[in-house]
XYZ file of C-alpha atoms in Angstrom:
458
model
C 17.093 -0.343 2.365
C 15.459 -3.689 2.721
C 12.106 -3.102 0.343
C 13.845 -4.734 -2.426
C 13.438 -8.147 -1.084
C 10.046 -7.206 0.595
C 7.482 -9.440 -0.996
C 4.172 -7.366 -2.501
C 1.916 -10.358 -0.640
C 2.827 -13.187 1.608
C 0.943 -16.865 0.942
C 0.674 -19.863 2.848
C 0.981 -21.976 -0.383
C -0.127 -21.711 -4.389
C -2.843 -23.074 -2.911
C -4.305 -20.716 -0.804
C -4.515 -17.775 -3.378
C -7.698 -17.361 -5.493
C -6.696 -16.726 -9.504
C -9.674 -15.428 -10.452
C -9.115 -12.650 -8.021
C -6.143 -11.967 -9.478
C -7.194 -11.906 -12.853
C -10.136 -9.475 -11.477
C -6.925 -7.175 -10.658
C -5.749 -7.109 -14.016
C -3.021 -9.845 -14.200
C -2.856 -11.831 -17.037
C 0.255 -14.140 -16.614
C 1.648 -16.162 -13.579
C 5.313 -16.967 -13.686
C 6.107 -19.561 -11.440
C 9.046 -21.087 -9.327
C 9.041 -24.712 -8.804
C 11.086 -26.269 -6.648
C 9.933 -25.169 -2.392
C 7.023 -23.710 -4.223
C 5.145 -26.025 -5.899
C 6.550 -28.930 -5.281
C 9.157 -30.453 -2.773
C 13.300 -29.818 -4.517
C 13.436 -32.111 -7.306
C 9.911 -33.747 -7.233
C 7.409 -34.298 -9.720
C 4.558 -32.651 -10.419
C 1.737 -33.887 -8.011
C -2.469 -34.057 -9.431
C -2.725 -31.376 -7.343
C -0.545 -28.731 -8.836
C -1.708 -30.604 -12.324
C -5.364 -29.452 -11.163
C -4.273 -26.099 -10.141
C -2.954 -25.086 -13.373
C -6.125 -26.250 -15.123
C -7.632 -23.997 -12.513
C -5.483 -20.737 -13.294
C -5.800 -21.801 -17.151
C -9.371 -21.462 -16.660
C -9.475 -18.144 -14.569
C -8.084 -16.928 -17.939
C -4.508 -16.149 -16.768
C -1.193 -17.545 -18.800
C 1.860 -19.537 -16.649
C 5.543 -19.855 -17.517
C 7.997 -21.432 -15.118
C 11.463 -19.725 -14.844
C 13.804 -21.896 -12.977
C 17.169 -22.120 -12.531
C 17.096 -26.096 -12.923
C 17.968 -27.365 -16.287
C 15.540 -28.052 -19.239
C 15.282 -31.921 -18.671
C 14.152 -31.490 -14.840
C 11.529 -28.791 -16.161
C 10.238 -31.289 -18.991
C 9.673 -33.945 -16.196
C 7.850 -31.730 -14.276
C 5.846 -30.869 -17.253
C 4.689 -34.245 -18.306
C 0.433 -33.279 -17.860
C 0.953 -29.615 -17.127
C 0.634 -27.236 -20.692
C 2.916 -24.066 -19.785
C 5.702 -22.166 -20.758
C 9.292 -22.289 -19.378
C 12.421 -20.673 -18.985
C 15.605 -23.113 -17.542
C 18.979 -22.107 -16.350
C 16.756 -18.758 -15.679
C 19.933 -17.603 -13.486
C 17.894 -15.588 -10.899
C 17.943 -12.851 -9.410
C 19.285 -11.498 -12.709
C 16.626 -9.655 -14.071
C 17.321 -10.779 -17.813
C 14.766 -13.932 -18.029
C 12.025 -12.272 -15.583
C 11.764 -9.804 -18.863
C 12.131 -12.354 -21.203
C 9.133 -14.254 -19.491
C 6.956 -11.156 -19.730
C 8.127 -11.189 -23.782
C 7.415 -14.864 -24.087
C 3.626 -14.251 -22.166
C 2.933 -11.394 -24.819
C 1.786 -9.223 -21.959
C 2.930 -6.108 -20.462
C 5.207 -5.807 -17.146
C 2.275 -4.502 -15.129
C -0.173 -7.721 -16.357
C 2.534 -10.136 -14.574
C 2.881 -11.631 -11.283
C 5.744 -13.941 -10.083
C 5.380 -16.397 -7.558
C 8.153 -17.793 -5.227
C 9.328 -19.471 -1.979
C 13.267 -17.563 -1.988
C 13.395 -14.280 -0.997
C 17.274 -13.618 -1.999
C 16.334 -15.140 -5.644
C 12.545 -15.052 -6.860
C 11.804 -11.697 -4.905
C 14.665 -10.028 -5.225
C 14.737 -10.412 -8.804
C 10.834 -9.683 -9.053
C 11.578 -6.517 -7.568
C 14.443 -5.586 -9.594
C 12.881 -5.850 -12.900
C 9.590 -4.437 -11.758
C 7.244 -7.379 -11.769
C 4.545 -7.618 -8.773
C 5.136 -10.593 -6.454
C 3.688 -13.360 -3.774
C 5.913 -14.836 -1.785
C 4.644 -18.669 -0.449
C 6.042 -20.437 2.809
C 8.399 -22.967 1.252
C 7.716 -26.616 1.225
C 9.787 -28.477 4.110
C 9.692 -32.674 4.776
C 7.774 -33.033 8.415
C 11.002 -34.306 9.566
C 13.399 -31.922 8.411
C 14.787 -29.737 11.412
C 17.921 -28.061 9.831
C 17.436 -25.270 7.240
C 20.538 -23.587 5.766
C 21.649 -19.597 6.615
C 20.236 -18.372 3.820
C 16.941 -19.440 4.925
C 17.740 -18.043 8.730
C 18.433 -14.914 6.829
C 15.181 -14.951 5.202
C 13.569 -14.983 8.664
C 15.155 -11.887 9.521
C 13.579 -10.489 6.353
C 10.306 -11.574 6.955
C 10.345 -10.269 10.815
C 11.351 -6.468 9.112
C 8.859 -7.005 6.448
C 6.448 -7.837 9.387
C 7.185 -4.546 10.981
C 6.629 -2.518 7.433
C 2.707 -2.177 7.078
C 3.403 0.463 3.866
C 5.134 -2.732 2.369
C 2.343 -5.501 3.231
C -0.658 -6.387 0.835
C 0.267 -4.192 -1.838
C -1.797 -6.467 -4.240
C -4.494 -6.443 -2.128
C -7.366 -9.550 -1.509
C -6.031 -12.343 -3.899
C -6.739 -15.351 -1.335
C -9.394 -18.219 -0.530
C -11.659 -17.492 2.170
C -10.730 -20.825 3.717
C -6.833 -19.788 3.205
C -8.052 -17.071 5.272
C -9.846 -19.120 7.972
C -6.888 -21.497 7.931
C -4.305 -18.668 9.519
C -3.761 -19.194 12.592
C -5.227 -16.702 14.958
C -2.449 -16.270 18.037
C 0.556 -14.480 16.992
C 3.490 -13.490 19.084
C 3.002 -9.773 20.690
C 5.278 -7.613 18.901
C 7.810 -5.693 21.541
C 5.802 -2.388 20.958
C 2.684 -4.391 21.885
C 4.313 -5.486 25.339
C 3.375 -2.049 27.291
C 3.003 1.783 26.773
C 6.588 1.680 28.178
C 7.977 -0.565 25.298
C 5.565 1.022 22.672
C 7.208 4.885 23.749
C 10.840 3.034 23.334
C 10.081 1.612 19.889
C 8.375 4.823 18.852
C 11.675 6.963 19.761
C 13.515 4.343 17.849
C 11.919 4.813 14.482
C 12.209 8.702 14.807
C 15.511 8.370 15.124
C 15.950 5.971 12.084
C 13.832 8.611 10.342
C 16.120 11.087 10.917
C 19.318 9.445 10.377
C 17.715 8.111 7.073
C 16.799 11.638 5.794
C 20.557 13.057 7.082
C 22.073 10.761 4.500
C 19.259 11.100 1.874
C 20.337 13.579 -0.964
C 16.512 14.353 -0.778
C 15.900 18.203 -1.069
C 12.633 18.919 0.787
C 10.795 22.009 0.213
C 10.731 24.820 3.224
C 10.372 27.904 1.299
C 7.277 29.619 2.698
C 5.500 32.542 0.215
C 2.697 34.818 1.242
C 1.659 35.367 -2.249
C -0.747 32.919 -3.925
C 0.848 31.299 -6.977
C -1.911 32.338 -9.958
C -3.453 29.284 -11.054
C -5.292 26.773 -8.861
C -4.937 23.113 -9.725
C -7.012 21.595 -7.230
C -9.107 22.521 -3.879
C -11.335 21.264 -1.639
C -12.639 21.648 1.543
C -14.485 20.095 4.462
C -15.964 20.123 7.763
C -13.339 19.288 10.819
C -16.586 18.448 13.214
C -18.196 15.235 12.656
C -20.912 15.029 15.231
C -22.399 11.636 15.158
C -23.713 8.829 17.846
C -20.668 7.322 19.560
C -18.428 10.473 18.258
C -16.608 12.061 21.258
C -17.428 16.169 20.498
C -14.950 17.061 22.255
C -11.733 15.172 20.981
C -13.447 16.610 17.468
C -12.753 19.499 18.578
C -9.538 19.471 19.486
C -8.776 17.841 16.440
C -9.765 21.347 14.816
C -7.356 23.202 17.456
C -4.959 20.694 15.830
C -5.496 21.351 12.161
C -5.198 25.334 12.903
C -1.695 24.886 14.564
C -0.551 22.607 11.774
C -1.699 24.685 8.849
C 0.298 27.935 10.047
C 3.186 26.152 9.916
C 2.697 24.898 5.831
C 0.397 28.065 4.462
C 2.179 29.107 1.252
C 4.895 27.020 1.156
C 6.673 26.708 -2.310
C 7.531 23.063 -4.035
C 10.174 23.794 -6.107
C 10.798 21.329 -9.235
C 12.504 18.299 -8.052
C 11.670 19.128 -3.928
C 9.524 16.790 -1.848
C 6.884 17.674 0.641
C 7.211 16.480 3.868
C 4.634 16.585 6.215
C 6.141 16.076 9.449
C 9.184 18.083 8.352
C 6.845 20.851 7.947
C 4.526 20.823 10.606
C 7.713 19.676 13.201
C 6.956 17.064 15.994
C 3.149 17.653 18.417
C 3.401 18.707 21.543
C 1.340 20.192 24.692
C 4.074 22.860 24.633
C 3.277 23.647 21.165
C -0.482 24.119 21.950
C -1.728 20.837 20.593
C -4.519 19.088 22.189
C -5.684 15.325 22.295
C -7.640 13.893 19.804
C -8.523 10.676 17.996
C -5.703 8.378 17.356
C -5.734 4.868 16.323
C -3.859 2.602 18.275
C -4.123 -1.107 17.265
C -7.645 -1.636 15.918
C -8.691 1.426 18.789
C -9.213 5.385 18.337
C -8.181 6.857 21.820
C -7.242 10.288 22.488
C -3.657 11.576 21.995
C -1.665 14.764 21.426
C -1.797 16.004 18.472
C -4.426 13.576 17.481
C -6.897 14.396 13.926
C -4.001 15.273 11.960
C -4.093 12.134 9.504
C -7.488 14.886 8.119
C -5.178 17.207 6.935
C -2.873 14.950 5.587
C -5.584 13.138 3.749
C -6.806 16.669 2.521
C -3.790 17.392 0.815
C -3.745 13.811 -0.322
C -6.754 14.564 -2.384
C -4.876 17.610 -3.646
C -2.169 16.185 -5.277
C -4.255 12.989 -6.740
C -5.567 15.529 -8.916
C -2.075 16.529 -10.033
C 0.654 15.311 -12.173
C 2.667 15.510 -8.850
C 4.426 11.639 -7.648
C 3.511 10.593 -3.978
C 6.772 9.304 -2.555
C 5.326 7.965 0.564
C 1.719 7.199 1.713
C 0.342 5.321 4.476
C -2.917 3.792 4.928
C -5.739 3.309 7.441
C -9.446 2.908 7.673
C -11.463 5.520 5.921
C -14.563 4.550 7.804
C -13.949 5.992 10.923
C -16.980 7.979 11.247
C -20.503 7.622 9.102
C -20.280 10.007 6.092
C -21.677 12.913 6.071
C -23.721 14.091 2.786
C -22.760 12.304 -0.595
C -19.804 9.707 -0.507
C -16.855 11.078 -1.299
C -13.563 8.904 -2.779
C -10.770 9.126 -0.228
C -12.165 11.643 2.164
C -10.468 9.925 5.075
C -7.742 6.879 5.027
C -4.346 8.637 5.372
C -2.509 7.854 8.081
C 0.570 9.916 9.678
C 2.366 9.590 13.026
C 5.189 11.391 13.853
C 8.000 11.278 12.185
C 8.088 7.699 11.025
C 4.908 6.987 9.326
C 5.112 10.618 7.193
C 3.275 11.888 3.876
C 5.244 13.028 0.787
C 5.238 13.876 -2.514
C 7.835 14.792 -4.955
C 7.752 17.777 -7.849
C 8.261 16.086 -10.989
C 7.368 18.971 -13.288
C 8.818 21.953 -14.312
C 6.970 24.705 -12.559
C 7.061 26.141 -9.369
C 3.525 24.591 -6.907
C 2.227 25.990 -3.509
C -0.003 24.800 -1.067
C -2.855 27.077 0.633
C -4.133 25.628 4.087
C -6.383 27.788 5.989
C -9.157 27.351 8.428
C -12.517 29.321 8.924
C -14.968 28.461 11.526
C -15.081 24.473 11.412
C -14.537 24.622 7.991
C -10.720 23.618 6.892
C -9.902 25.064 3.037
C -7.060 23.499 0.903
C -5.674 24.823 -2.407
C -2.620 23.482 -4.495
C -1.710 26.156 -6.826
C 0.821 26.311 -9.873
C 2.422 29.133 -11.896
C 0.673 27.813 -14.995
C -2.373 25.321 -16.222
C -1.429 21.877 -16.571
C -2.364 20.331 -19.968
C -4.418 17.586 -17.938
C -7.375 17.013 -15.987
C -7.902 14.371 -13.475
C -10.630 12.489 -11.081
C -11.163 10.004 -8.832
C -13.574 7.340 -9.435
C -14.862 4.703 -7.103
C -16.726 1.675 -8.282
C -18.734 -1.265 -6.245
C -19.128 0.909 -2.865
C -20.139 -1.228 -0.162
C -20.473 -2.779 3.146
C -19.497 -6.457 3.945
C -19.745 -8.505 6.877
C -16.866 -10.288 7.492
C -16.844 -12.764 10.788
C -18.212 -10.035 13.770
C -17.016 -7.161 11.654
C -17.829 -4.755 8.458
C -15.737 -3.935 6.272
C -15.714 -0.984 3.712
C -15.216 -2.129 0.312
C -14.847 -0.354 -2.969
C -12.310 0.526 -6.039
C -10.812 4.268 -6.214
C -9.484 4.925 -9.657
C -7.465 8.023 -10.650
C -8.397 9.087 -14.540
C -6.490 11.011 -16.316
C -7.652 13.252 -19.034
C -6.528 15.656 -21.901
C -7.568 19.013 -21.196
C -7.884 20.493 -24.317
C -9.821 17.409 -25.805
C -11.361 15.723 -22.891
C -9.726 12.304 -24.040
C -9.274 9.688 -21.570
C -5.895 8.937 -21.195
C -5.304 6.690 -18.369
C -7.753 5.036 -15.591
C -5.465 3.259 -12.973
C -6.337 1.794 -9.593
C -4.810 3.782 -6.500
C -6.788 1.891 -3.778
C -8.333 -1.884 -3.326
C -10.474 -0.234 -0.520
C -11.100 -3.060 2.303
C -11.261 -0.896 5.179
C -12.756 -1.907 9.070
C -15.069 0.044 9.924
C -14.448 1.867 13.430
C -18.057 3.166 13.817
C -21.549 2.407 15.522
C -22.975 -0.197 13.207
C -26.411 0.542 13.346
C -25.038 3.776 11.157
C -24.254 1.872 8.199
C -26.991 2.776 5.252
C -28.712 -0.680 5.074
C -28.752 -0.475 1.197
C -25.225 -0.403 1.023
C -24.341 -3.836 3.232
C -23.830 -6.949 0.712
C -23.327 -10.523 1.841
């Protein structure tokens, strides 16, 4: 309801981001607001933000300034600054966001807009499709009153807060000083007050869940079928036991009691063209009643034991199944995929999905025009996963994951790599698409005296 006007990053200032990181993303244009965001309403340009454009100039990257002042206040600004501009730009309308792209000769996905308003240079971001920071807005030191607009904006921000699915969906574009410069003491969330208050907003965001999917027109696949559809699209399977220093055995085993439960429930069950998957609607909620056991959970930056606990492994296993699909993930959640040292050769996204019931869920939609099933079985500690189609898909795909490291960051380390999904024409082997699905920069939750030494960069 609210994602529209959720930002895809949050800055302290212009100032704080790092362009060259951006262009390293693949952006090639920056489309700018001015007043709030680079400079105060109605100001000049200052050296500094003539200096910064040199600066994103040089990083390679294009600007244009769409504003909704008029073309002689834009000029002024522009006295030492070389960029192009859109006045009377009339936002949130989408019509001039597009025209910007036009007028920057580079496609939709190469563009990033950059703002202060949420109700005007977000919203209208998101509308026509263009990736987005939003910067704290300029205020004078002595200005106390801000208008409702702006109050409302808070409220935004405080949901947007709450989202994590919604938060750094660029990924690392800032300074490291920006980064030093945040400060460190936030306000405890109410969730964060006590396990009372954390059980109370838990039961909250259930319900929302299922008050959102009672109005959604969503049809989600329940059709269970003994019979294996004939043609497999994708499999894979791994161990449920990790047994590694610092690794609690037993919570990995229970984790595998876990996995069994959950798979009876989804073995064979049908996706019908146009359905969506649900995990949670599928597997129904965890309970001690139900058989399920504690296992690893992450709570905060922590894994402690809780019921149910080792699911986010089967979720991430059939994750991996439908990245190499045509098949569109409608909702995915993230967390660290370093949780315990790898076993054997490295493999892209073998951990890193997160699910907790029924609010933070996994789904995927069936955009083609065949029937697909999933097969989830266990045998000894060994969990199997097939996805399985009437017919062959005309493509091929793989994940690919470049610069795989370790980096120390303050007193932690950090996982670090780029997961690609690549596309490919079956009958020809042509490449026809390489896009990035993750900007890895995961924390890792693990003994670090386990972390291959070759791998660890400064």
């Amino acid at each position: 309801m609210f994602k529209v006007f959720y930002p895809y990053e949050y800055a302290e200032s212009v100032f704080s981001i790092d362009y060259n990181k951006l262009y390293s993303k693949g952006y090639r244009g920056v489309i700018f607001d001015i007043d709030n965001t680079l400079v105060h309403h109605g100001e000049d340009s200052t050296p500094e933000v003539d200096e910064l454009f040199q600066i994103i100039h040089r990083a390679g990257l294009k600007t244009l300034l769409l504003s909704n002042n008029d073309e002689e206040r834009i000029q002024r600004f522009l006295k030492n600054i070389d960029s192009l501009y859109i006045c009377d730009a009339e936002k949130p309308h989408t019509a001039n966001y597009l025209k910007a792209v036009k007028m920057l000769h580079i496609k939709k996905k190469e563009a990033v807009f950059i703002g202060d308003q949420i109700f005007t240079d977000i919203y209208g971001a998101n509308k026509s499709g263009i990736d987005n920071i939003l910067v704290k807005y300029l205020r004078y030191n002595d200005e106390t009153k801000i208008g409702i607009r702006r109050n409302l904006e808070k409220i935004i921000l405080k949901l947007y807060s709450l989202n994590k699915s919604c938060q750094h969906r660029i990924g690392d574009i800032y300074k490291k000083e920006a980064a030093k410069e945040m400060p460190a003491k936030k306000k405890k969330l109410f969730c964060e007050i006590s396990p009372a208050c954390y059980a109370i907003s838990s039961q909250k965001e259930i319900l929302k869940r299922h008050l959102k999917d009672f109005f959604s027109h969503e049809k989600f696949a329940k059709t269970i079928q003994n019979q294996a559809l004939p043609n497999v699209v994708s499999s894979h399977s791994s161990n449920m036991i990790k047994r590694a220093k610092g690794v609690d055995l037993r919570l990995q085993k229970n984790k595998a009691t876990n996995i069994i439960l959950a798979c009876r429930k989804m073995n064979g069950i049908i996706i019908h063209p146009g359905e969506v998957f649900s995990f949670w609607r599928t597997v129904g909620q965890t309970s001690r009643r139900k058989g399920y056991k504690d296992g690893r959970v992450i709570s905060g930056d922590k894994l402690i034991p809780g019921p149910g606990g080792g699911l986010c492994n089967l979720a991430n296993t059939i994750h991996l199944l439908v990245l190499h699909s045509p098949l569109e993930v409608t909702e995915f959640h993230k967390h660290s995929d370093a949780l315990a040292p790898d076993q054997g050769k490295r493999v892209p996204f073998s951990s890193g999905t997160s699910v907790s019931y029924n609010y933070i869920d996994y789904r995927f939609r069936n955009n083609t025009n065949q029937n697909v099933q999933l097969l989830l079985w266990c045998e000894g500690e060994t969990l199997h996963a097939e996805l399985r189609s009437e017919y062959e898909f005309p493509w091929c795909y793989r994940l690919v994951e470049e610069n795989h490291h370790f980096r120390k960051e303050g007193n932690k380390y950090y996982r670090v790599s780029k997961i690609y999904k690549e596309i490919t024409e079956r009958a020809t082997g042509k490449i026809l698409e390489k896009k990035l699905i993750l900007d890895n920069h995961s924390e890792v939750m693990y003994d670090y005296s386990l972390i291959p030494q070759e791998l660890i960069r400064e």
